[in-house]
Coordinates of C-alpha atoms in Angstrom, one line a residue:
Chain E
X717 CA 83.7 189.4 176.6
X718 CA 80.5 190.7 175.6
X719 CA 81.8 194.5 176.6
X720 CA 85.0 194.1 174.1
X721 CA 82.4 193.4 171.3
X722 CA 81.7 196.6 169.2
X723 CA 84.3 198.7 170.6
X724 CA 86.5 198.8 167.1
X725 CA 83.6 201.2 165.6
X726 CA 85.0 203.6 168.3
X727 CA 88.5 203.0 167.0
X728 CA 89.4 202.0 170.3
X729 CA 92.1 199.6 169.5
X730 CA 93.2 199.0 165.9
X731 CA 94.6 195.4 165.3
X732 CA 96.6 194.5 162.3
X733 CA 96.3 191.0 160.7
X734 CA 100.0 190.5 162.1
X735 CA 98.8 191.3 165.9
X736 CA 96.8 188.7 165.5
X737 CA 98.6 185.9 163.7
X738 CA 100.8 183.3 165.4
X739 CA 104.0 183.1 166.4
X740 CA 105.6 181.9 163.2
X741 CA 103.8 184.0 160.9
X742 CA 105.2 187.2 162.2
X743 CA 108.5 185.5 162.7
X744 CA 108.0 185.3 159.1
X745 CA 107.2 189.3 158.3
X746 CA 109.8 189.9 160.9
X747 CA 112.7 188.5 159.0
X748 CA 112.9 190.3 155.2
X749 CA 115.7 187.2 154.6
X750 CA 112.8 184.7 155.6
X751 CA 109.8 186.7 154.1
X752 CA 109.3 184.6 150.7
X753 CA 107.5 188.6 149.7
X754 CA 110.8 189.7 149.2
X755 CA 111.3 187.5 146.2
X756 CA 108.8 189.6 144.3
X757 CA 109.9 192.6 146.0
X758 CA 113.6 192.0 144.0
X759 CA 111.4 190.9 140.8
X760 CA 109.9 194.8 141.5
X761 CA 113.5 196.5 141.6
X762 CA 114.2 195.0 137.9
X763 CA 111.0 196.7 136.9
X764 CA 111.8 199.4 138.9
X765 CA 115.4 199.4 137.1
X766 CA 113.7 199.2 133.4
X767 CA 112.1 202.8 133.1
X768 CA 110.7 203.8 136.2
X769 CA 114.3 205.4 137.6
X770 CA 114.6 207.5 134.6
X771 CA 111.9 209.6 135.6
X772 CA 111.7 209.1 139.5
X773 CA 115.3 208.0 140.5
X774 CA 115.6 205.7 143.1
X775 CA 112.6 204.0 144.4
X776 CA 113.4 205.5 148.0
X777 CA 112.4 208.6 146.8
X778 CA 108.6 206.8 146.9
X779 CA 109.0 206.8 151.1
X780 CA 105.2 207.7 152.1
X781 CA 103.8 207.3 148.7
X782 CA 101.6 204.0 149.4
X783 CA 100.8 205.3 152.7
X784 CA 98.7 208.0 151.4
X785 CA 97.1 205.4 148.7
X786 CA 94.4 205.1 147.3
X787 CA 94.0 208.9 146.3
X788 CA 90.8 210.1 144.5
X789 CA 90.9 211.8 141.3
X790 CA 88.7 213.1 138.7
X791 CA 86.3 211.7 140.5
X792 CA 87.5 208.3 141.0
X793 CA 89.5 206.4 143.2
X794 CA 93.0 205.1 142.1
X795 CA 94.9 202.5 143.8
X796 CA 98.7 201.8 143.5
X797 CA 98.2 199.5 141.1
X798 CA 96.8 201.7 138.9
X799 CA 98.9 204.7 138.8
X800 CA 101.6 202.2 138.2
X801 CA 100.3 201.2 134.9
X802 CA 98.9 204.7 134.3
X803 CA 102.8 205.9 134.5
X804 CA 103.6 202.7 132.1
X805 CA 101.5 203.6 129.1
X806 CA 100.8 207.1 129.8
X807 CA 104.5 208.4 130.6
X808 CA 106.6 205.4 129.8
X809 CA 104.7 204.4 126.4
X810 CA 105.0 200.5 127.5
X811 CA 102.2 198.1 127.9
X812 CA 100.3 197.8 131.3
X813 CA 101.9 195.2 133.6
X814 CA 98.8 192.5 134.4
X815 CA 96.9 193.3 137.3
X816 CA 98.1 190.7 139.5
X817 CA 101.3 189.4 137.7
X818 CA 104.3 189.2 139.5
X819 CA 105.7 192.2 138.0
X820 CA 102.6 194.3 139.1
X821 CA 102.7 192.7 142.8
X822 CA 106.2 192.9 142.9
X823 CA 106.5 196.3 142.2
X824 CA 103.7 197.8 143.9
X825 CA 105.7 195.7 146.8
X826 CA 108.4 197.6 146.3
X827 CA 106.8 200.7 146.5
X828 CA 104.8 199.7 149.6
X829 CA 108.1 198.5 151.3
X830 CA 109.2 202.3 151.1
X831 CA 106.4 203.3 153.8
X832 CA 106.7 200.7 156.0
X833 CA 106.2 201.4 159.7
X834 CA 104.8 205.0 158.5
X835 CA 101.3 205.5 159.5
X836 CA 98.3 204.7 157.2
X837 CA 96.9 208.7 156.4
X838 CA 94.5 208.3 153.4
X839 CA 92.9 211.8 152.0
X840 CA 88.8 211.5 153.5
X841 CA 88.3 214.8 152.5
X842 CA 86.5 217.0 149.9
X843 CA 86.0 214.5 147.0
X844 CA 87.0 211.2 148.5
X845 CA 83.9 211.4 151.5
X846 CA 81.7 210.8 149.1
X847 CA 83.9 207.1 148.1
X848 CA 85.0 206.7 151.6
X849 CA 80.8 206.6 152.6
X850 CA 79.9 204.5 149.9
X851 CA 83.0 201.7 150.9
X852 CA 81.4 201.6 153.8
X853 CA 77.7 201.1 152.9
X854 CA 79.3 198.0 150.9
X855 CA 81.2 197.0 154.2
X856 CA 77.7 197.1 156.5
X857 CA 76.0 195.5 153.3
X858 CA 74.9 192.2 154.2
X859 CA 75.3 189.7 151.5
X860 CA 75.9 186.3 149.7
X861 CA 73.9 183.0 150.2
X862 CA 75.8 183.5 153.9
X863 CA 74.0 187.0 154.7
X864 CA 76.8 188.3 156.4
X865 CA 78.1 192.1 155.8
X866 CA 82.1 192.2 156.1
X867 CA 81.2 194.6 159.4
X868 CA 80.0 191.5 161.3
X869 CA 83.3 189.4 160.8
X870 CA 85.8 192.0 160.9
X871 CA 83.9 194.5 163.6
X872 CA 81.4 192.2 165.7
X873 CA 83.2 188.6 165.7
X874 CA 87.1 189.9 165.4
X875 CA 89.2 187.9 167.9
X876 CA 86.9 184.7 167.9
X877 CA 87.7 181.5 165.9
X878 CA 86.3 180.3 162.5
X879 CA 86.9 177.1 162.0
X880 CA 90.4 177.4 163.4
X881 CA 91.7 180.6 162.1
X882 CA 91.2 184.0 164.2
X883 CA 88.8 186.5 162.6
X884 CA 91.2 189.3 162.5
X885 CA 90.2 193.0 162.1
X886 CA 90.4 193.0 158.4
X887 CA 92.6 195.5 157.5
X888 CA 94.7 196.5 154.3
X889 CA 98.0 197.6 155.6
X890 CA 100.4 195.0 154.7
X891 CA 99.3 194.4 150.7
X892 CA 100.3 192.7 148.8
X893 CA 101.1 190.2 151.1
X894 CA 102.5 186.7 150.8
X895 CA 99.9 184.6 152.3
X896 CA 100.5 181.1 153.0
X897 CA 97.0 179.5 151.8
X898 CA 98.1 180.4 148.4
X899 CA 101.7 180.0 148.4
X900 CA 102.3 183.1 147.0
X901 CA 101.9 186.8 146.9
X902 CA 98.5 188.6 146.6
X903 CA 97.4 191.6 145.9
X904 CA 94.5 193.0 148.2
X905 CA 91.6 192.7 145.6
X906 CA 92.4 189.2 145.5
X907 CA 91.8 188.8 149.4
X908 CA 88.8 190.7 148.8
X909 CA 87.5 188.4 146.2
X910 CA 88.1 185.6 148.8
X911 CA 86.3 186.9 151.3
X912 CA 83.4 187.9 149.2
X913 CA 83.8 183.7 147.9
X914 CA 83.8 183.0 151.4
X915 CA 80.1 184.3 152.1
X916 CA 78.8 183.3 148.3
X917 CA 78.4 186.7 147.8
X918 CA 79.4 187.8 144.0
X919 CA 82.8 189.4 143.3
X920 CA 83.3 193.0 142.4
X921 CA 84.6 193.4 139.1
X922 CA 88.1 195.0 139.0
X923 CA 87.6 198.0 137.2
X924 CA 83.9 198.8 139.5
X925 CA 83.5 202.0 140.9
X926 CA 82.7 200.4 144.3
X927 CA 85.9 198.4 144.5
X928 CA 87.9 201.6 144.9
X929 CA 85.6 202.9 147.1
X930 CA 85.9 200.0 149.8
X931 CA 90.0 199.8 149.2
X932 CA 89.5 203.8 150.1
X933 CA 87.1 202.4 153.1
X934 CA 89.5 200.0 154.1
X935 CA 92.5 202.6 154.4
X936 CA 90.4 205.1 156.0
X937 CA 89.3 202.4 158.4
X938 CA 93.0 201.3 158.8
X939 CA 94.1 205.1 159.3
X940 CA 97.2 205.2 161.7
X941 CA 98.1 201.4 161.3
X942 CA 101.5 201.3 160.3
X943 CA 102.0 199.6 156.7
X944 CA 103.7 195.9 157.0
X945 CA 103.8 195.7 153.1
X946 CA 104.7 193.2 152.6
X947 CA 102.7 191.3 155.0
X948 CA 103.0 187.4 155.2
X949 CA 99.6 186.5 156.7
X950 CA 98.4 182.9 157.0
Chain S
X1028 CA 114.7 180.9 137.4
X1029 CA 114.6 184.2 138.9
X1030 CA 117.4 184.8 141.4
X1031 CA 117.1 183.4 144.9
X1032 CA 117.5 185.6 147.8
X1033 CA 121.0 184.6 149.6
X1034 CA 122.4 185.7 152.9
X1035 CA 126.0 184.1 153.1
X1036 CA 128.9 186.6 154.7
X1037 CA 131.6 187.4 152.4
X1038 CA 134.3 187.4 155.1
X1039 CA 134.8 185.1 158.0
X1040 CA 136.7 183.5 160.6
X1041 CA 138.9 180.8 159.9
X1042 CA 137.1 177.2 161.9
X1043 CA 134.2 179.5 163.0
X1044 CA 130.7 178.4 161.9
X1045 CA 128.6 181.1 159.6
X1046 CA 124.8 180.2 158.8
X1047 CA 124.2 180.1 155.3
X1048 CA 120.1 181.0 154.2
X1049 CA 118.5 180.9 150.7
X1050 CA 115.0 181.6 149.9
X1051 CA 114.5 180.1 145.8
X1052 CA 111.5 181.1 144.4
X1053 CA 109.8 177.6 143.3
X1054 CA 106.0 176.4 143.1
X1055 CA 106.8 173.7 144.4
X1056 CA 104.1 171.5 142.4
X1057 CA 103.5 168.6 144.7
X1058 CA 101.8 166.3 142.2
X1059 CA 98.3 165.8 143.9
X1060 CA 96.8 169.3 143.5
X1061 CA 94.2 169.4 140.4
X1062 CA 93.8 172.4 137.9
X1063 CA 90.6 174.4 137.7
X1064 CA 89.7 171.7 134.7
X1065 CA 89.9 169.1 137.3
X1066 CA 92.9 167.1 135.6
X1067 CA 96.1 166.5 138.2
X1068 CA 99.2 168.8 137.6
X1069 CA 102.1 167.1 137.5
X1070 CA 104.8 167.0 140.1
X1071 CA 107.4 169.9 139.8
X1072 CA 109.4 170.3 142.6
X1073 CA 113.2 171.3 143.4
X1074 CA 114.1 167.6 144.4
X1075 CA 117.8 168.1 145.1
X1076 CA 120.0 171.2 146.3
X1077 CA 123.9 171.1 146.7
X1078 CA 126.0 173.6 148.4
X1079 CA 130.5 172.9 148.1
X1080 CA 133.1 175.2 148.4
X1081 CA 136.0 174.6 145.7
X1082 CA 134.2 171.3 144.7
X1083 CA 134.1 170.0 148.7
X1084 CA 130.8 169.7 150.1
X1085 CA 129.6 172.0 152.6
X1086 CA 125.7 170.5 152.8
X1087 CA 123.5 169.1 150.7
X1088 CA 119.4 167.9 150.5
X1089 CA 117.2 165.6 148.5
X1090 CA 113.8 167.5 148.6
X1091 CA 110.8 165.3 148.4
X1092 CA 106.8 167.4 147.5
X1093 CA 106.5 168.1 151.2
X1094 CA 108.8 171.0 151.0
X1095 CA 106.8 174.0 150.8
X1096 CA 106.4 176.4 147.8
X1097 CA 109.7 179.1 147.9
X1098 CA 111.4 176.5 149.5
X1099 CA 113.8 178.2 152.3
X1100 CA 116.8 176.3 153.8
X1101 CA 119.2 177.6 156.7
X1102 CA 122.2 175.3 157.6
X1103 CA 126.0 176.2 158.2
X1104 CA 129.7 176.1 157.0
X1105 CA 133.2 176.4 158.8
X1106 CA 135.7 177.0 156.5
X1107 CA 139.9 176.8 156.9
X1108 CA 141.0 179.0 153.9
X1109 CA 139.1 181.5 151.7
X1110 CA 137.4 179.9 148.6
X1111 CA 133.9 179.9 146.0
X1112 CA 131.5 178.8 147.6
X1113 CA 128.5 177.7 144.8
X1114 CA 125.3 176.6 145.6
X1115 CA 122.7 174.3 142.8
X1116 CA 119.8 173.1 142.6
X1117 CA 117.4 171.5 139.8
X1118 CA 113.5 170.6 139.3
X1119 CA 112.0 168.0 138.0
X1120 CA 111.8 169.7 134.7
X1121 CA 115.4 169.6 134.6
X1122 CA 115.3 173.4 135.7
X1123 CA 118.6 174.2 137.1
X1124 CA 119.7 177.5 139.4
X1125 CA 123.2 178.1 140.8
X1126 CA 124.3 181.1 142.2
X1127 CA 128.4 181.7 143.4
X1128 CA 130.0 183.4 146.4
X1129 CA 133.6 184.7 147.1
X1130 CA 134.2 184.0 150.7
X1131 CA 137.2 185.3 152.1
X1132 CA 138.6 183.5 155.4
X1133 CA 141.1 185.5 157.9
Chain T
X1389 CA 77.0 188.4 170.8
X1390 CA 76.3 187.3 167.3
X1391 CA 76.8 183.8 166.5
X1392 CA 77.9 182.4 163.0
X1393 CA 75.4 179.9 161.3
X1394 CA 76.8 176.4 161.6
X1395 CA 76.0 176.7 157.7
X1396 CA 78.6 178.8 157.6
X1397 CA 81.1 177.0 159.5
X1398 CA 81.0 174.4 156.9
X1399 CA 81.4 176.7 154.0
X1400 CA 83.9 178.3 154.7
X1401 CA 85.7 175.5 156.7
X1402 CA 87.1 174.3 153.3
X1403 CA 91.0 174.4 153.7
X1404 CA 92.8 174.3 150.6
X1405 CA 95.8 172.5 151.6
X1406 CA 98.0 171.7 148.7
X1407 CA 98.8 168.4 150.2
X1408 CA 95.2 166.0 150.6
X1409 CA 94.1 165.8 154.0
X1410 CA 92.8 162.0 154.7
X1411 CA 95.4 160.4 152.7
X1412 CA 98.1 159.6 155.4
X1413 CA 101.0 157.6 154.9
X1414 CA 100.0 153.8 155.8
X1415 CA 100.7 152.6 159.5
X1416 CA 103.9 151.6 159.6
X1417 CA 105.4 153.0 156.2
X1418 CA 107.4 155.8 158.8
X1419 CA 108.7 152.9 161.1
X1420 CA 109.8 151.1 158.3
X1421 CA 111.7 154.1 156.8
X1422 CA 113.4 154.7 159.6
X1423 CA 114.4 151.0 160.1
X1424 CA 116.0 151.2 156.4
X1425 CA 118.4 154.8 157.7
X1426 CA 119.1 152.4 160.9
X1427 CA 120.2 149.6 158.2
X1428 CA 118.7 147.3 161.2
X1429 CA 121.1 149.0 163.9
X1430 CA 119.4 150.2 167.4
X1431 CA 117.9 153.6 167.2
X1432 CA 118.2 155.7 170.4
X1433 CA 116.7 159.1 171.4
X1434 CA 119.1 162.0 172.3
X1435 CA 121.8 163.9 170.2
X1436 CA 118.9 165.4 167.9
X1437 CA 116.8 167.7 168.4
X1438 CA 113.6 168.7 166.0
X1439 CA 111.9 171.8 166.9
X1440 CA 108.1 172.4 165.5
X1441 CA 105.7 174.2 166.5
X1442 CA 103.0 172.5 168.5
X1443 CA 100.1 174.1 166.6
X1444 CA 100.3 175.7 163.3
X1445 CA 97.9 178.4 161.5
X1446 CA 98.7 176.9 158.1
X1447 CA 99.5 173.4 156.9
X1448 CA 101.5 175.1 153.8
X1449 CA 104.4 176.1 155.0
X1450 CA 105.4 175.5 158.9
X1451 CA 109.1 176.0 160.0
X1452 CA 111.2 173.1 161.6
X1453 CA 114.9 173.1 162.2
X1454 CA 116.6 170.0 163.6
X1455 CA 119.8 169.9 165.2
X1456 CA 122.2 167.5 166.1
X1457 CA 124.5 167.7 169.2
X1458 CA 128.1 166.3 167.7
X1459 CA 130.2 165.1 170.3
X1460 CA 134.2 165.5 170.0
X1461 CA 135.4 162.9 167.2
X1462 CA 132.1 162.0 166.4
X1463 CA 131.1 163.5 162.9
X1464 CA 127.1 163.7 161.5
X1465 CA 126.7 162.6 158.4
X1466 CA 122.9 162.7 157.0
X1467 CA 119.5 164.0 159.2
X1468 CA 116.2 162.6 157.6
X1469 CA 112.8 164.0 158.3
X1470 CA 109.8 161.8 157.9
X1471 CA 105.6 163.0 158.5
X1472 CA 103.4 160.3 159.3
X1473 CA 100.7 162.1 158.5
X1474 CA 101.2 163.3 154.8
X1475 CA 100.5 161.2 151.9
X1476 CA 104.2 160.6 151.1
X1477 CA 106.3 160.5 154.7
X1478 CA 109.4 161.3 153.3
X1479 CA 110.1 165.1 153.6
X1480 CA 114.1 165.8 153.0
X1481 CA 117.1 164.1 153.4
X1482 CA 119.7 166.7 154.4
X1483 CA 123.5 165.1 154.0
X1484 CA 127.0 167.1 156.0
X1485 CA 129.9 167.1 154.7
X1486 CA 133.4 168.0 156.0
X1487 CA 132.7 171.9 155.6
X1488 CA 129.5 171.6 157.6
X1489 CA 129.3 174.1 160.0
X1490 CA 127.6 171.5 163.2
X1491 CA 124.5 169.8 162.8
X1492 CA 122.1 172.3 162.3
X1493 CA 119.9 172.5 159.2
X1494 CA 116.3 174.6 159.1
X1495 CA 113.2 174.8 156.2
X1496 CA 109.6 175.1 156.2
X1497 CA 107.5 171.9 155.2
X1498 CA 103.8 171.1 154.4
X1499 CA 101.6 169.0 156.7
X1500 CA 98.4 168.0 155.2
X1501 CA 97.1 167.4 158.6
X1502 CA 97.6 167.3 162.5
X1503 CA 100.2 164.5 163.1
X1504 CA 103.9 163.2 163.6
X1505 CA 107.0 164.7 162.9
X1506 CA 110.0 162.4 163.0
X1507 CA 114.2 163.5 162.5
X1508 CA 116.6 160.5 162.6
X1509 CA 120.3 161.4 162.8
X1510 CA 123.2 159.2 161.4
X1511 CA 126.6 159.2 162.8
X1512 CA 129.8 158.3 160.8
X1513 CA 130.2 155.5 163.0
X1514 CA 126.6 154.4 162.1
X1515 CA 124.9 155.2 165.2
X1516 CA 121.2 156.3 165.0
X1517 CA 119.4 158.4 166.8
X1518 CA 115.5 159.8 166.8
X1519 CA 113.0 162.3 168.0
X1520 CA 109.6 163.5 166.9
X1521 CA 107.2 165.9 167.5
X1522 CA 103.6 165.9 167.4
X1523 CA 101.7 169.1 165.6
X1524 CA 98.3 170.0 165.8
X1525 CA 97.5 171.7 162.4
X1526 CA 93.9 174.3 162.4
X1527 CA 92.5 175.0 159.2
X1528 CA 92.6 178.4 157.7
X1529 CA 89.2 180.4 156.8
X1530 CA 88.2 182.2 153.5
X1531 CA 87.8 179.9 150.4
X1532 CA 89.6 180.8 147.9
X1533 CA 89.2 182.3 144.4

């Protein structure tokens, strides 16, 4: 046991969140006419359908796009999310969708579903190294009333129990995801902001520089997973 | 309500059993969770679901709050002759959803 | 190997099942139930089958299906399912009618805890019959926003 303990910082063996989940849960991602996601993912296409085709025709035609997300530019780091609503008010000349509405999750859902089984391949270099190394300072950054870092769930105690539920690897290729805690879909800022709960630690603002930098982290991190979005995790 | 996702086959055998799936996007409210103010949200749920073809019924389901959110059913239907087969449902808020399906029988 | 805190155990040991955990249908309340589908006939085991999972990740949303073997002439009518272990025990009454493809009907239901699953099929002829299943149910991690 104590030899399989530290090995992920090596890369030696990347686990998604659905390796790791039971039997009925990956049923559930398995099955797009079981996966509840797919209910946004339809709510997505009518977005998709009101605007977005005019300029970039059928959604197919983003295959690899959220693979290669978050990208940096002009010195930040821009998730899907945002280049969605950066095409809505920039291009389109319509209001933003809300971060985490349905509309938003389901179309970035949508997108994400485009990739899927394509290997995670985020940009690390030139600009982004800098994001990508201060994403994971945060990630070793012990924190919260807990004084745990994300490293020691997601690298050090991955594969052992809390409280009944498996610490998984902590990755970011399946989002958003419909999780079943919160009956619903959920973008990956919002499983951030429960983990960061989780340890008491305070939540990053949305619109913080550092947030990009760990969802660049994360990717990086996650680089050759395949992307499950969307996921259905427990 | 926003459209459910349904898997029914348009064209089947004649006596030979097809599965039937839906997926309805529904909170599924069960009446005992509290708001962030602390005050009890009342019970919303899809409490009955009906499934006929040409007014004959196929299957049907009274749904009581344990039924999870995006409530997902599976059952099946054997048919003699083609027909329209429609399948309803309602909330307790007297939210209603009904979605119709040419089935042709050979 | 690094060890959690218990500390942190307990924080972050709260579930967040929708359904509150400790308030279980009173002893009994399921027998009864299945006494008033029976109308006071015999219920047997056999010709129904439920199929849970033994253990479940999340109490939110755990698949069941529940089939009922229909011998020639004999013709299902209703399948109830029941959880002792909820708050409220009934969980869906599922009714067949004469373009019912078999006895087969499958969903995904909450448990608000580890406990009893229970599926009584009725016959036209009125015959009853049972079976359960017992589910362990683990908690889930993270607290949530």
């Amino acid at each position: 046991m104590l030899v399989c303990l530290g090995l992920l910082g090596a890369a030696e063996e990347k686990r998604s969140g659905y390796d790791d989940a039971g039997p009925q849960v990956r049923a559930m991602q398995d099955d797009d006419l079981a996966n509840p996601a797919f209910l946004w993912v339809q709510q997505g296409a009518a977005v998709w359908g009101q605007g977005c085709a005019d300029c970039h025709g059928a959604v197919e035609g983003m295959r690899g796009v959220a693979a290669r997300y978050p990208v940096v530019e002009r010195g930040r780091v821009v998730n899907l999310e945002q280049r969605v609503n950066e095409c809505r008010v920039e291009r389109q000349g319509v209001a933003a969708l809300a971060p985490e509405g349905e509309a938003m999750l389901g179309v970035t859902a949508l997108i994400g579903l485009q990739s899927r089984g394509m290997a995670v391949a985020v940009d690390v270099s030139g600009p982004a190294a800098g994001h990508v190394a201060r994403g994971e300072a945060f990630f070793r950054l012990r924190q919260g009333q807990l004084n745990l870092s994300c490293a020691q769930c997601h690298e050090q105690l991955a594969g052992q129990s809390l409280a009944g539920a498996r610490i998984v690897q902590g990755h970011a290729n399946a989002y958003p995801i419909y999780r079943l805690e919160w009956q619903g879909m959920g973008s990956l800022f919002r499983r951030l902001r429960a983990c960061l709960t989780g340890v008491r630690a305070e939540v990053l603002g949305r619109d913080e520089g550092l947030l990009g930098d760990l969802e660049l982290f994360l990717a990086a991190r996650g680089a050759g997973l395949k992307v499950e979005t969307p996921g259905v995790r427990p | 309500m926003v459209r459910p996702l349904l898997n029914v086959p348009r064209e089947v055998r004649a006596g030979v059993a097809f599965e039937v799936r839906i997926l309805i996007q529904h909170a599924m409210e069960t009446g005992f969770r509290r708001d962030a103010m602390g005050m009890v949200v009342a019970q919303d749920i899809i409490n009955r679901f009906e499934c006929a073809v040409d007014g004959e019924e196929v299957f049907s389901a009274t749904l009581h709050p344990a039924i999870s959110a995006n409530p997902y059913l599976a059952f099946s239907a054997r048919l003699g002759r083609s027909g329209t087969m429609v399948l309803r449902w309602v909330d307790d808020r007297g939210g209603e959803g009904r979605e119709e399906v040419s089935i042709s029988v050979s | 190997m690094m060890v959690l805190p218990r500390r942190a155990f307990v924080l972050m040991a709260a579930a967040g099942v929708v359904l509150p955990a400790g308030v279980r249908a009173k002893p009994g309340e399921v027998e009864a139930l299945i006494r008033a589908v029976a109308g006071g006939g015999v219920v047997r085991a056999g010709r129904v089958r439920l199929a849970v999972p033994e253990l479940v990740e999340n109490g939110n949303a755990v698949g069941i299906s529940v089939g009922a073997e229909v011998p020639a002439g004999a013709v299902l009518t209703d399948i109830h399912v029941f959880a002792d272990g909820n708050p409220r025990p009934g969980v869906a009454h599922f009714r067949f009618g004469r373009l019912s493809g078999g006895g087969k009907v499958a969903t995904r239901i909450r448990l608000a805890t580890s406990q009893t699953v229970h599926a009584v099929a009725v016959f036209a002829d009125g015959s009853c019959w049972h079976d359960s299943v017992s589910v362990l149910v683990t908690l889930s991690a993270c607290l949530d926003d």
